[in-house]
Amino acid sequence: MSGWDRVRSSRSRLGRNSSGYGRAPSRTVTLGRVQPQAPGHRTIYCNDREANLPVRFKGNSISTTKYNFFTFLPKGLFEQFRRVANLYFLMISILSTTPISPVHPVTNVVPLSLVLFVSLVKEAFEDWKRFQNDMTINNNIIDVLQDQKWEAVSWKKLQVGDIVRVKHDGVFPADLIFLASTNPDGVCYIETSNLDGETNLKIRKALERTWDYLTPEKASEFKGEVQCEQPNNSLYTFTGNLIVQKQTLPLTPNQILLRGCSLRNTEYIVGAVVFTGHETKVMMNAMNVPSKRSTLERKLDKLILALFGTLFVMCLIGAIGSGVFINRKYFYLGLGESVENQFNPNNRFLVATLTMFTLITLYSTIIPISLYVSIEMIKFIQSTQFINKDLHMYHAETNTPALARTSNLNEELGQVEYIFSDKTGTLTRNLMEFFKCSIGGEVYGTGITEIERGLAERDGIKIQEASKSANAVHDKGFNFDDVRLMRGSWRNEPNPDTCKEFFRCLAICHTVLPEGDESPEKVTYQAASPDEAALVTAAKNFGFFFYRRTPTMIYVRESHVENMGKIQDVSYEILNVLEFNSTRKRQSVVCRYPDGRLVLYCKGADTVIFERLADGNTDIKKVTREHLEEFGSAGLRTLCLAYRDLSPEVYESWNEKFIQAKSSLRDREKKLDEVAELIENNLNLIGATAIEDKLQEGVPTCIETLSRAGIKIWVLTGDKMETAINIAYACNLINNGMKQFIISSETNAIREVEDRGDQVEIARFIKEEVKRELNKCLKEAQHHLHTVSGPKLALVIDGKCLMYALDPSLRVILLNLSLNCSSVVCCRVSPLQKAQVTSLVKKGARKITLSIGDGANDVSMIQAAHVGVGISGLEGMQAVMASDFAIAQFRFLTDLLLVHGRWSYLRICKVVTYFFYKNLTFTLTQFWFTFRTGFSGQRFYDDWFQSLYNVIFTALPVIIVGLFDKDVSASLSKKYPELYKEGMRNVFFKWKVVAIWAFFSVYQSLVFFYFVTTSSSNGHNSDGKIFGLWDVSTMAFTCVVVTVNLRLLMICNSITRWHYISVGGSILAWFLFIFVYSIIKTPKTENVYFVIYVLMSTFYFYLTLLLVPIVALLCDFVYQGVQRWFFPYDYQIVQEIHRHELDDRSRTDLLEVGNQLTPEEARSYAIAQLPREISKHTGFAFDSPGYESFFASQLGIYAPHKAWDVARRASMRTKPNLPKKN
Amino acid sequence: MNTKGATSSGGNDGNPSDSASPPPSKKNSKRPKYSRFTQQELPACKPILTPGWVITAFTVVGILFIPIGLVCLFASERVVEIVYQYEADCVPADYSNNVLAYIQSSDTNKTCTRTLTVPKYMKNPVFIYYQLDNFYQNHRRYVKSRSDTQLRSKAGEREIKNCPPEGTTKSGDPIVPCGLIAWSLFNDTYGFSLENEVLNVSKKNIAWKSDQEHKFGSDVYPKNFQSGGLIGGAKLNSSIPLSEQEDLIVWMRTAALPTFRKLYGKIEKELQANENITVVIQNNYNTYSFGGGKKLVLSTTGWIGGKNDFLGIAYLTVGGLCLFLAISFILVYVVKPRPLGDPSYLSWNRNPSGHLN
């Protein structure tokens, strides 16, 4: 990870456009930022606790909690009051204790305390969970050397300098210096997936000097002194010295075992602790996940701001009014000479100012205090109960449910417009399976790829899953079934010799290492790429079992060759290996049969193989090419196989040149390539293989659904361009009907300049080239956009070009171009570029972005996007730890976005607008009253009414809506993905929506105030008695509570019994409250004493209670009726279409409906499938060593060992004594 | 094209044995438990606001409201009300330019005799109200200027925190009842006679029972009331406990709006149409300084209370409006129908270019 930062810094050293990047991903880079080194170093005395004592190293226990028992209250409260709304209410509360206030402090204190209480309980609960988590980690057990014995102690008791033993599959409890291992040459294998998500094994090697300290007796003799750097967060660096017996030995990262990694293939190791607890590199890397806020919430802030503005205006009007009104002539107000300032007519300005404050406290209810806490609760339940427990997002194979790691972003999921996806592990399983092949012009293999199935289904054909023959073999990397080839039956095929060559080519031409037992069942193949392993596995299953490799020999156990069932071990001498690289795109092996036959086997991309074929045999070439195209469009990765018989003379003369080239000091690679050219020609085509880069389940369907929802999907991958394009085909992101723009740095012109080696010139040239390409593409894209039925556009760009395209001067063009494309594939991109592309769209296009990935290389992208999704269930945790949501499968995005995201968005929109409405309405009734009280700021409602309005009488129903409201069922949400577009356009929380609500608020509040007061002016029962202020206000309040609660029912799309209970309960709560409150004799004021009973003894009460809510809701009702009838939302139409269906019970039935196409759809699909005049995709792709070492080698960064290195090492180690023949 | 991929492995309604690979042992399985709540499948009714519903709702409201409105209006019409505005009328002509001097002087004759004609038969009891305009009984300074504790019991006599400037006398003794409200007690009086026969004005039972019994103590007697230099209004008989001072109790139940009526008393005699009632008004109360109006109201009551056309008219209007809306919706429905659930109204079908992928 530190490498990323180096990428940055090295670029800026080159003086290129680094300033432009500095700003954009600033947040994301925090991950990789190497902290400044603390000066000095630490000295550790191994195995000597006393000596280490004075330094007071930190213990190994970790704590990720925010609070402890004592800091909880002060710190928690502080956190709470950092929220503007809470602080505001604190100030209002304080203000309301002064005589300025028209209301009793209780009015504001009660809601505030309730809100704080709920928030603090939530904080405490979350912190408790963190605490428990820490405890489990801290109490893990590890063997520590004590008194010449291994004692099992818990992790937290570990100290710097301790000698520990970690057993096979154990996890390192702290950062260790590797001393000794049970493996003979002091190596051990570790898995770093917890750190970086890479599952391949890495080698660590102890210093030879310490190999012996393996047993407790020996280890206790170890008295080393370690001088090393201070703790830092750079995972791949370590500098230090080990001083043993006055001998200073340098320590490198190779001797460091980091906390969190686990030991593999090694019985146990012994190590000395150097960094503990929070000082370990992995903990230093643990970032505070930058807390993201949803776009909607940011918009909500603006709304709150607008409310503050409204509040200010209202107060200002009142204040001016009060200054004008106040006058001695109102003798009954007792405005004598000694009157207090607030009412002193001599100083009207002061009166107005003080009234301003009075009114602020009076109208404080306009700011919905419980809004934030309600939303928080809703989102919390949404994520913990709905997202985490959704059975549709539970992956049974890996036993992984979905996990919402933050509850902040639920509604953001409903507005995503761009998805940035990693490829390996996300779209694909990183599992290559031999799927089909073409031998001598004949296609074998009966499987149907996912993409073919998808195509067929769209054509309306129901594909019968070809029943697998009973004896079909399924091996890891082999998913092939054809009775014509299996179990030796290939001998009956028309061309058994070609078949034999085909299988031998597979078995011989590779760089794979077998591991484990030499039996077909138990062997495992170590290969640089899973492709190769799949091919060798295929050979094994065809009866050509490659079981042993020495540096010069390959041993193959061949069956069925001569006779059915006969098995013979054949050894082939490997004379030369012409390795694979991305320019050659092929790999050859020259081998000698036991009978002396010299053959060159070659496999590679169709383009390079075909141009090196011998003349003749055009039929097979033509047929094979067709097959290749067929495979390619089915999303398979293809390789062509060819061979050439060599005469000893030809070979010998060539081999001399080869040896020369191999030993040359300058341009060795280039020379080797040139030499290879000399022999790799005149090839005979054998056939082609098709490997399925196994997609994750349901990926094409999911992508299809998402793109119907209007979401654009970009694939950002470290893979090569061919692989990336291939996967894009397989995922249906690109098809032959699309216009593809490919911007690649692998052009001859660029290569030529690169060969000259002048860095500045290269940069300039590539930049020019990229600029030209971009402009050309953009022009073409715009041309296509203007034509009505132009093809869809796709952009493919590689990392090197992207680096220049992201330059500030070109960024706009890139953005314009890519936004016009319906899919974009970026290959060969570094983690940092992934983040840059993400923020390009996030900031440049101001669209909501989602990144999904599974590995450490996706972390920056995940953090850069609005929403980060990690793929969980596999070993790597880095992506998940950085993500906001973790799901087990890419296809669960459908549920996450289209169902949960959409619902959350709808619900939160409703909750927010409703809160806005109910508080505005309530406050406005007060406002109208102010006009009739001489602007004195007299409160209309009793203190308790006002304080409980938000927290009791209208609190629960809106939460119920936030939880349960759904416009259409989950299955319909997925059936009509287009509904999702409403969220993207932010249809439900636009200023227009707010304005409509505000309008109804004003209308309703006017109805409440004027209807109730006007109708109350005369006597109200046959006793002729008259109502006073508190009677009228209680009446008005009753109307408000009833109306506001009923209004809630009107915004519901589905009404469960919880709605009834909460709405009915809220209204009932009000009546219960007032019944009790009316008979309580409070010591101070008894304004409301008996009021409700008086009211309820009159007809007036019931007549008003019927009239006012209906009048108030009439306007809304008309609006809703008209809106639905004339300007229906999409979801409303869908509701209508499915109005007779029961709820989700019939999910499976609905699926069948989903397969049927309307004639219109069928036709347009048919058009899209028509062939176009572009060369067809043939699907060549082959993984060479992964992107990381690619970048590393480019920039000179230390990169961890790759699998191939491991394998090569292993082979050297196990067979060290074989005589060299060459 | 469909949602198969997305739903196939999730399983249906909590049947735990449907997934392809058997779930790991019960104990370790992280498979969420099925509940209707977590799967968001709670049974719900899904109302769709179809035109049918809209029209039905409007019709129902209309049909319901119009009769109610008629009944209310009818009840209100049956209430007979005589309103006489006298604040200008009862000022002698020679003081008309200087009303303040007239009202503030203790020497002027405040008596004002007028004759009111009963328009219709008025069933007994006939309620007498006074109505004040532009009198801000709901002003914040005014509303809080009272002490409920003091009013309730003798023990709370000194609870005068909110009462200034009418809290204590100059010598510091507490005023009972204290505060601006009590101090400004309305003090016009009305005497009625019919054909020279004095009509008794009953002042009993004009305040809310709850106020009389619980808010005003029977052991609290007025004390130091209206003893200051400035007299705000009526004086109180200091030998009658507050709970019996119904005028005060009525006055102390502050009004919601600056225009308000308060019950003055009642005449327990029915009045025939066209009878002439002679009213003798003692025009003491100073509304002139702030331009307030004073009205004398004689009114009967019905079940609806006093005369109040508002409710009836409101009900009728709303009912009518609803019927009108119902009809217009029906018309619109006929003129511009939209078939329910027509997929062609879906936005992506309206511009099909963006659809296919």
mmCIF file of N, CA and C in Angstrom, chain B residues 198-226:
data_model
loop_
_atom_site.group_PDB
_atom_site.id
_atom_site.type_symbol
_atom_site.label_atom_id
_atom_site.label_comp_id
_atom_site.label_asym_id
_atom_site.label_seq_id
_atom_site.Cartn_x
_atom_site.Cartn_y
_atom_site.Cartn_z
ATOM 1 N N VAL B 198 -88.092 46.085 36.412
ATOM 2 C CA VAL B 198 -86.651 45.762 36.400
ATOM 3 C C VAL B 198 -86.460 44.278 36.147
ATOM 4 N N LEU B 199 -85.547 44.016 35.189
ATOM 5 C CA LEU B 199 -85.231 42.609 34.920
ATOM 6 C C LEU B 199 -84.038 42.228 35.765
ATOM 7 N N ASN B 200 -84.189 41.180 36.499
ATOM 8 C CA ASN B 200 -83.086 40.758 37.348
ATOM 9 C C ASN B 200 -81.955 40.171 36.513
ATOM 10 N N VAL B 201 -80.754 40.643 36.770
ATOM 11 C CA VAL B 201 -79.590 40.070 36.105
ATOM 12 C C VAL B 201 -78.928 39.107 37.077
ATOM 13 N N SER B 202 -78.954 37.864 36.697
ATOM 14 C CA SER B 202 -78.340 36.872 37.588
ATOM 15 C C SER B 202 -76.866 36.758 37.265
ATOM 16 N N LYS B 203 -76.047 36.873 38.266
ATOM 17 C CA LYS B 203 -74.609 36.732 38.037
ATOM 18 C C LYS B 203 -74.097 35.378 38.509
ATOM 19 N N LYS B 204 -75.036 34.546 38.846
ATOM 20 C CA LYS B 204 -74.636 33.221 39.316
ATOM 21 C C LYS B 204 -74.357 32.323 38.110
ATOM 22 N N ASN B 205 -73.384 31.459 38.311
ATOM 23 C CA ASN B 205 -73.142 30.411 37.322
ATOM 24 C C ASN B 205 -72.782 30.970 35.938
ATOM 25 N N ILE B 206 -71.979 32.016 35.946
ATOM 26 C CA ILE B 206 -71.532 32.520 34.653
ATOM 27 C C ILE B 206 -70.091 32.111 34.373
ATOM 28 N N ALA B 207 -69.396 31.634 35.371
ATOM 29 C CA ALA B 207 -68.010 31.194 35.152
ATOM 30 C C ALA B 207 -67.986 29.675 35.008
ATOM 31 N N TRP B 208 -66.880 29.179 34.428
ATOM 32 C CA TRP B 208 -66.724 27.727 34.313
ATOM 33 C C TRP B 208 -66.641 27.141 35.725
ATOM 34 N N LYS B 209 -67.355 26.068 35.917
ATOM 35 C CA LYS B 209 -67.374 25.412 37.219
ATOM 36 C C LYS B 209 -65.965 25.089 37.696
ATOM 37 N N SER B 210 -65.152 24.582 36.747
ATOM 38 C CA SER B 210 -63.814 24.134 37.140
ATOM 39 C C SER B 210 -62.981 25.291 37.670
ATOM 40 N N ASP B 211 -63.140 26.455 37.070
ATOM 41 C CA ASP B 211 -62.396 27.622 37.534
ATOM 42 C C ASP B 211 -62.826 27.978 38.942
ATOM 43 N N GLN B 212 -64.143 28.025 39.094
ATOM 44 C CA GLN B 212 -64.706 28.469 40.355
ATOM 45 C C GLN B 212 -64.287 27.539 41.491
ATOM 46 N N GLU B 213 -64.300 26.250 41.195
ATOM 47 C CA GLU B 213 -64.061 25.305 42.279
ATOM 48 C C GLU B 213 -62.579 25.100 42.567
ATOM 49 N N HIS B 214 -61.768 25.172 41.548
ATOM 50 C CA HIS B 214 -60.384 24.779 41.771
ATOM 51 C C HIS B 214 -59.379 25.901 41.678
ATOM 52 N N LYS B 215 -59.717 26.939 40.937
ATOM 53 C CA LYS B 215 -58.686 27.944 40.740
ATOM 54 C C LYS B 215 -58.830 29.116 41.699
ATOM 55 N N PHE B 216 -60.034 29.310 42.166
ATOM 56 C CA PHE B 216 -60.242 30.476 43.018
ATOM 57 C C PHE B 216 -60.683 30.011 44.403
ATOM 58 N N GLY B 217 -59.863 30.305 45.385
ATOM 59 C CA GLY B 217 -60.098 29.760 46.717
ATOM 60 C C GLY B 217 -61.253 30.437 47.432
ATOM 61 N N SER B 218 -61.951 29.660 48.211
ATOM 62 C CA SER B 218 -63.072 30.233 48.968
ATOM 63 C C SER B 218 -62.569 30.936 50.224
ATOM 64 N N ASP B 219 -61.275 30.785 50.512
ATOM 65 C CA ASP B 219 -60.754 31.492 51.688
ATOM 66 C C ASP B 219 -59.908 32.680 51.295
ATOM 67 N N VAL B 220 -59.927 32.995 50.031
ATOM 68 C CA VAL B 220 -59.111 34.128 49.587
ATOM 69 C C VAL B 220 -60.020 35.331 49.398
ATOM 70 N N TYR B 221 -59.709 36.390 50.142
ATOM 71 C CA TYR B 221 -60.528 37.600 50.043
ATOM 72 C C TYR B 221 -59.703 38.714 49.444
ATOM 73 N N PRO B 222 -60.327 39.546 48.642
ATOM 74 C CA PRO B 222 -59.581 40.666 48.053
ATOM 75 C C PRO B 222 -58.958 41.521 49.148
ATOM 76 N N LYS B 223 -57.788 42.024 48.830
ATOM 77 C CA LYS B 223 -57.032 42.761 49.827
ATOM 78 C C LYS B 223 -56.213 43.804 49.095
ATOM 79 N N ASN B 224 -56.197 44.979 49.581
ATOM 80 C CA ASN B 224 -55.415 46.071 48.977
ATOM 81 C C ASN B 224 -55.743 46.259 47.502
ATOM 82 N N PHE B 225 -56.905 45.776 47.077
ATOM 83 C CA PHE B 225 -57.203 45.795 45.649
ATOM 84 C C PHE B 225 -57.614 47.182 45.202
ATOM 85 N N GLN B 226 -57.088 47.605 44.097
ATOM 86 C CA GLN B 226 -57.373 48.924 43.522
ATOM 87 C C GLN B 226 -57.139 50.027 44.543
#
